[in-house]
Tab-separated table of C-alpha atoms and ligand atoms in Angstrom:
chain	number	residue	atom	x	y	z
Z	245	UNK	CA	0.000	0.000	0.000
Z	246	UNK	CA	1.004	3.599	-1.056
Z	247	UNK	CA	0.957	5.626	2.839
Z	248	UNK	CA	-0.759	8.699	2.546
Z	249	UNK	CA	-2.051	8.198	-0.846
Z	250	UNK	CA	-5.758	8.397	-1.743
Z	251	UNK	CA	-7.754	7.066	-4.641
Z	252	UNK	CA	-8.772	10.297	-5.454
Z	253	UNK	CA	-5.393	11.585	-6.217
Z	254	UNK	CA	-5.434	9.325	-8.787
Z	255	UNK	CA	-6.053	11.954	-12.060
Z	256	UNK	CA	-6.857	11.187	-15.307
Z	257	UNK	CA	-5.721	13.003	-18.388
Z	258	UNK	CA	-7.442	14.156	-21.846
Z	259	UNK	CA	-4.732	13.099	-24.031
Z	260	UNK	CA	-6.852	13.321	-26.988
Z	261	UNK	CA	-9.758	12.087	-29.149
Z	262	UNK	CA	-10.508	9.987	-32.285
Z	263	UNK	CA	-13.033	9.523	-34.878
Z	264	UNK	CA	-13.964	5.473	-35.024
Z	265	UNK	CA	-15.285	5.315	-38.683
Z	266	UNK	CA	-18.528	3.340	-39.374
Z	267	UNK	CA	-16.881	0.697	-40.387
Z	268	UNK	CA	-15.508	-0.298	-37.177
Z	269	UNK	CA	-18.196	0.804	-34.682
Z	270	UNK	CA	-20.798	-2.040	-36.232
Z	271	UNK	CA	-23.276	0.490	-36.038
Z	272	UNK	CA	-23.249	2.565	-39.383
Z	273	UNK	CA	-22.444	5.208	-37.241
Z	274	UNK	CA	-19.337	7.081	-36.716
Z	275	UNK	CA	-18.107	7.224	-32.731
Z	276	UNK	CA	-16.343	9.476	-30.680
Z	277	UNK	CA	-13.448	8.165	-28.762
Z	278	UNK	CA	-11.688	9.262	-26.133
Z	279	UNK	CA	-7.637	8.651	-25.304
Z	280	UNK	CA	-6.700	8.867	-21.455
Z	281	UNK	CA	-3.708	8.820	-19.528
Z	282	UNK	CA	-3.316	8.542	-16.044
Z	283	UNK	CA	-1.028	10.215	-13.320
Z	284	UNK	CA	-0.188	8.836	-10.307
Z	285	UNK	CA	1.739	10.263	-7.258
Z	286	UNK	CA	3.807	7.833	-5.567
Z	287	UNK	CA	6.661	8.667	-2.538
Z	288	UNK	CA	9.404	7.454	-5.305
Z	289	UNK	CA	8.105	9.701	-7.896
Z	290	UNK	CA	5.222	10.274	-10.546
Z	291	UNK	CA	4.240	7.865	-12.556
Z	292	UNK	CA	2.185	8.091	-15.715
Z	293	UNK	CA	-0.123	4.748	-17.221
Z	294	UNK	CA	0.197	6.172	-21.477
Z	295	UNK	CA	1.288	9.378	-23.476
Z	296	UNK	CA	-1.523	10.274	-25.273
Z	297	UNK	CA	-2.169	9.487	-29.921
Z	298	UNK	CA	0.584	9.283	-31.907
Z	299	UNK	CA	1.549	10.737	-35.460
Z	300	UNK	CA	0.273	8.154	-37.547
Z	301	UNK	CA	1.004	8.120	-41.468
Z	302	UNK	CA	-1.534	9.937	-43.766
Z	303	UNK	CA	-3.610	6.736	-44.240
Z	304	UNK	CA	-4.287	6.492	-40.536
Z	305	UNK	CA	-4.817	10.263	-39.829
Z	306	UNK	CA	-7.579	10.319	-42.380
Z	307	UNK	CA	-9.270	6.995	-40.931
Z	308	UNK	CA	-8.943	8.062	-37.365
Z	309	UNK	CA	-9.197	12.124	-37.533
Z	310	UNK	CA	-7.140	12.740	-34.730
Z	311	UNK	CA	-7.192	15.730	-32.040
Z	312	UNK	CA	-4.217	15.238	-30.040
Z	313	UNK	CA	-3.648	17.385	-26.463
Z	314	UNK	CA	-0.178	18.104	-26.027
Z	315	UNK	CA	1.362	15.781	-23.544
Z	316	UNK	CA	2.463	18.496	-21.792
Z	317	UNK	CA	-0.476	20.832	-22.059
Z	318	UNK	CA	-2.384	18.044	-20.647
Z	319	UNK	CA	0.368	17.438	-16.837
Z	320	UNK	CA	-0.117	21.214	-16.628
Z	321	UNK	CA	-3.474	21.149	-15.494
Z	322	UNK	CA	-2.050	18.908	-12.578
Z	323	UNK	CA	1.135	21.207	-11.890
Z	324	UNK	CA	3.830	18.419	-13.870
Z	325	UNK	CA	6.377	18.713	-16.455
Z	326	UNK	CA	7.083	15.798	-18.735
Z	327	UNK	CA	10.959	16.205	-16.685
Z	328	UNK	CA	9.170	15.472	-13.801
Z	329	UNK	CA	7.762	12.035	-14.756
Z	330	UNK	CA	10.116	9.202	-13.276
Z	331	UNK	CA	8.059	6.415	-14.875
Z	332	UNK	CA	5.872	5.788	-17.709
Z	333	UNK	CA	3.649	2.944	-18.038
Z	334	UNK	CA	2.202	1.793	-20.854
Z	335	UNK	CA	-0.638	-0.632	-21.304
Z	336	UNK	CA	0.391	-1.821	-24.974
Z	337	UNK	CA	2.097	-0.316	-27.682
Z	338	UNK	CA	-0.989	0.756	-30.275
Z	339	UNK	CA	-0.098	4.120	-31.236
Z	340	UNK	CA	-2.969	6.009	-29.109
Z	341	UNK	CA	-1.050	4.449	-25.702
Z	342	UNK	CA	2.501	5.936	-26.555
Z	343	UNK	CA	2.422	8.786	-28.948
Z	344	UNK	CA	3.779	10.992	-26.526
Z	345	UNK	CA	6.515	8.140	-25.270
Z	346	UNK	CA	9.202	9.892	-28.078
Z	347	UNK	CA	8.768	13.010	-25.984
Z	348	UNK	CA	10.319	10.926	-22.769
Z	349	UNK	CA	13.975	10.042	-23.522
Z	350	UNK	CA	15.653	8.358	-20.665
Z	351	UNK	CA	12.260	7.855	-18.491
Z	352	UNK	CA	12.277	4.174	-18.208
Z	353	UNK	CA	8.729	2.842	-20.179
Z	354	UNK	CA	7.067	-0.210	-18.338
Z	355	UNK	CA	5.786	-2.709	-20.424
Z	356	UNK	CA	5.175	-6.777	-21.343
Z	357	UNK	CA	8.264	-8.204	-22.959
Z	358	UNK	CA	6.184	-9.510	-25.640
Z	359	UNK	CA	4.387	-6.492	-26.103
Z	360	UNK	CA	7.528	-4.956	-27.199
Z	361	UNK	CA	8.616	-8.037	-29.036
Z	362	UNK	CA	5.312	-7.572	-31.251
Z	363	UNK	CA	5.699	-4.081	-31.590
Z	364	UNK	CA	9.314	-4.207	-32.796
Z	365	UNK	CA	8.233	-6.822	-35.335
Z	366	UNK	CA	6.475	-4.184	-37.348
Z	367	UNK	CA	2.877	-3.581	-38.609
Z	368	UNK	CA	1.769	-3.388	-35.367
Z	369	UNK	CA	2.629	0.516	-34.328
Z	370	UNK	CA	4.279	3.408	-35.865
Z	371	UNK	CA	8.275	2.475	-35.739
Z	372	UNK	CA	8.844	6.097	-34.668
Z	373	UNK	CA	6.774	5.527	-31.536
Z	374	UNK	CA	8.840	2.011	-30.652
Z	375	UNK	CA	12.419	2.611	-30.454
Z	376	UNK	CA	12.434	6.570	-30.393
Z	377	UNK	CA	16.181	8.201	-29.339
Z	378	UNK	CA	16.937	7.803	-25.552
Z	379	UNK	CA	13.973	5.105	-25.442
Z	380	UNK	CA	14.486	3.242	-22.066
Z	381	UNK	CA	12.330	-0.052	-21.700
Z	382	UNK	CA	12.094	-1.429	-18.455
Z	383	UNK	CA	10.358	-4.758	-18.662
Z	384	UNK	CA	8.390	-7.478	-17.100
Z	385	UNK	CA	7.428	-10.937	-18.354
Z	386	UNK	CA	4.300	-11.443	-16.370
Z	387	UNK	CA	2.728	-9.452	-13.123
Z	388	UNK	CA	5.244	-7.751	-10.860
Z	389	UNK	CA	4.943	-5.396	-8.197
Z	390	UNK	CA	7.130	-2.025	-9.940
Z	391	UNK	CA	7.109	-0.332	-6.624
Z	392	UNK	CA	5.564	-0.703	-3.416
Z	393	UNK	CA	1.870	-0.408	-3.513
Z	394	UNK	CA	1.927	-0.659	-7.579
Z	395	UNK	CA	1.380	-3.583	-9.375
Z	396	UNK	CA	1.804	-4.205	-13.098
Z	397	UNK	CA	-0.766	-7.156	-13.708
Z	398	UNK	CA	-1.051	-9.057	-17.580
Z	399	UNK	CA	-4.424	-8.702	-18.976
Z	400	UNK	CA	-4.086	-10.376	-22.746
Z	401	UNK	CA	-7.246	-9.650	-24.953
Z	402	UNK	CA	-6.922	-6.549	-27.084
Z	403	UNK	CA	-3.499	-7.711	-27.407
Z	404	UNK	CA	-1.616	-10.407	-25.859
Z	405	UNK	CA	1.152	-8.328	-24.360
Z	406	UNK	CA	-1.367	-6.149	-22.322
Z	407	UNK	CA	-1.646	-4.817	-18.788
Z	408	UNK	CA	-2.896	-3.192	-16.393
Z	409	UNK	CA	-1.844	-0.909	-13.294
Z	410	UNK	CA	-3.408	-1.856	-9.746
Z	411	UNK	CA	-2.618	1.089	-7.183
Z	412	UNK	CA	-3.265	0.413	-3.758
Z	413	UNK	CA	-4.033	3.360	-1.463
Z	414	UNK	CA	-4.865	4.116	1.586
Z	415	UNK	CA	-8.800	4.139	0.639
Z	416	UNK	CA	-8.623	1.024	-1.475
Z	417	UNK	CA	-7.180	-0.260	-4.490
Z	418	UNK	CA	-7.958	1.279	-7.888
Z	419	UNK	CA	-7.305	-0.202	-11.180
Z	420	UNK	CA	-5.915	1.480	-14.031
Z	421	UNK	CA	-7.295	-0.967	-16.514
Z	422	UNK	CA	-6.092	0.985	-19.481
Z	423	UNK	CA	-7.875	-1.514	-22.733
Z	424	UNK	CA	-8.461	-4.152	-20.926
Z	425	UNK	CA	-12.063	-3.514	-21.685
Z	426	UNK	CA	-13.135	-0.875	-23.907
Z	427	UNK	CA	-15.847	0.029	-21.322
Z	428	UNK	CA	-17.043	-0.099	-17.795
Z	429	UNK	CA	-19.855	-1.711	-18.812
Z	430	UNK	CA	-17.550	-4.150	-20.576
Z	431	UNK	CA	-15.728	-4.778	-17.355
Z	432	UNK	CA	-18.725	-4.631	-15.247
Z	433	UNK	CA	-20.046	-8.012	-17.465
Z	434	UNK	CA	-17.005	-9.781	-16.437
Z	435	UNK	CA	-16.397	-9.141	-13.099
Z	436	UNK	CA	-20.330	-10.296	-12.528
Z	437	UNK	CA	-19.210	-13.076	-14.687
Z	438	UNK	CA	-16.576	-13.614	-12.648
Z	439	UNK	CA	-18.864	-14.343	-9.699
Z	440	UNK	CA	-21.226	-16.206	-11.302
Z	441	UNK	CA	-20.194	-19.479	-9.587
Z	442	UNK	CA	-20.301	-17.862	-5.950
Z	443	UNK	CA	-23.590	-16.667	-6.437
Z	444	UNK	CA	-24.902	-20.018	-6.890
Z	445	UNK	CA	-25.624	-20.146	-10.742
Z	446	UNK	CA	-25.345	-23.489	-12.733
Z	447	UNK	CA	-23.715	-24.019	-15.939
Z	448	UNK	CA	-23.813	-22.924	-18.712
Z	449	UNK	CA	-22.270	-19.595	-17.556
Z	450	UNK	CA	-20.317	-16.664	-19.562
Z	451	UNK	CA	-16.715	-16.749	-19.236
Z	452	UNK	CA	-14.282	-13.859	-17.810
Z	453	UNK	CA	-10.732	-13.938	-18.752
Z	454	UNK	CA	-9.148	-16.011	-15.968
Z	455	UNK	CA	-7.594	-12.374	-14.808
Z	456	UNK	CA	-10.216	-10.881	-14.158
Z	457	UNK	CA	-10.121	-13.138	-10.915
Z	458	UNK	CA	-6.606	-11.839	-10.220
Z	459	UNK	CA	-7.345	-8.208	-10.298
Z	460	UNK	CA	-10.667	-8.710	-8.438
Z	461	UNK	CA	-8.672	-10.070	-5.616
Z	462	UNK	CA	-7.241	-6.988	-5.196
Z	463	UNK	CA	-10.774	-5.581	-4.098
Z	464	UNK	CA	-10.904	-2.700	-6.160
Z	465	UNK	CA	-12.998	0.199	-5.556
Z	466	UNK	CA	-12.383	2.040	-8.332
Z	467	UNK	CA	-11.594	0.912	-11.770
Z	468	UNK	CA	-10.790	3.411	-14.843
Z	469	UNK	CA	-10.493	2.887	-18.548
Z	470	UNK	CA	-7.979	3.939	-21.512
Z	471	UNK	CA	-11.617	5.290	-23.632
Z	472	UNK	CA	-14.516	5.544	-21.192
Z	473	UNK	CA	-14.749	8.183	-18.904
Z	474	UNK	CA	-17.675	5.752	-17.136
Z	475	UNK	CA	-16.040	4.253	-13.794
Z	476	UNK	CA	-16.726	0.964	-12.235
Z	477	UNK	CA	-17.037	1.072	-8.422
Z	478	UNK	CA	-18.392	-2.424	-7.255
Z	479	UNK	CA	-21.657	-2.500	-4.887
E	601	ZN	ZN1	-6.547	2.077	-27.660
């Protein structure tokens, strides 16, 4: 547990939004997306879970539409330079997690070993985004605890090498889910899915990523999202 810190001080950042075309929203419609980062304060330091969209090529900025918020224009609503960031997390390497991760030279970037594996194999993210000058990986092949009270925990789906950031304060634990789920409501599915058993339901029953077990043990009160603004806070 983090002494003295509080779930609240947990803050979330506009890094930016995106346009989701028609033709992936399964709708006919076109969708309004979100990008958030999130800051944490820890004794050791700041740490923040993504860096906002990336510059994409001309093919992806016409798909996607792309209003980015400076990296830095978004930490100075919350008093931070991007010097003052002694860790940056990221959940995976799609370009709308670490667009601003070029901007970071010699902050050490937290992710899956075979996240960055994918990535560096190419057509996966922008190549400017993976190995940018100064680029400092610090990585982890499974969950660890990356300082005290913070734990880096796999959740494959969107991508295999994903994860997710479980702070524990003084108040609880919140989870900085980043895509695990696109939305609360996704989440919300699977952690009741999750307890379908102990609340005395029979087969056949949905299945939750086995994970989802793992983070729930941390008893979360408080779990945010990489695109919804919605929060899940259990009953
Ligand atoms: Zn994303």
């Amino acid at each position: 547990m983090i002494r003295g810190a509080r779930i609240d001080e947990v803050r979330r950042l506009l890094l930016g939004t995106f346009v989701r075309p028609p033709e992936e929203t399964g709708t006919g419609q076109p969708r309004l997306e979100a990008v958030y980062g999130y800051l944490v304060r820890h004794p050791r330091g700041l740490l923040l879970l993504d860096t906002g969209l990336g510059e994409g090529d001309d093919e992806t900025e016409a798909w996607y539409r792309p209003r980015r918020v400076p990296l830095q224009q978004a930490l100075d609503g919350q008093g931070v330079s991007l010097a003052d960031l002694d860790v940056v997390v990221n959940c995976h390497l799609h370009f709308d997690h670490c667009g601003g991760n070029p901007l970071l030279a010699g902050t050490p970037v937290v992710c899956q070993r075979r996240e960055l594996e994918t990535a560096r194999r190419g057509d996966y993210t922008f190549e400017h985004l993976v190995d940018p000058p100064g680029a400092t990986y610090e990585l982890f092949d499974g969950e660890a605890e990356l300082w005290p009270g913070v734990h880096v925990v796999p959740t494959p789906g969107h991508v295999a090498g994903h994860q997710s950031v479980v702070v524990r304060c003084e108040d609880g634990s919140v989870v900085l889910a980043g895509q695990s789920h696109d939305t609360a409501s996704a989440w919300s599915a699977d952690a009741l899915a999750a307890s379908a058993t102990a609340l005395g339901h029979g087969g056949p029953l949905p299945e939750a990523p086995v994970w989802m077990t793992r983070l729930l043990a941390f008893d979360p009160r408080r779990v945010v999202f990489a695109h919804d603004a919605a929060v899940w806070e259990p009953t």
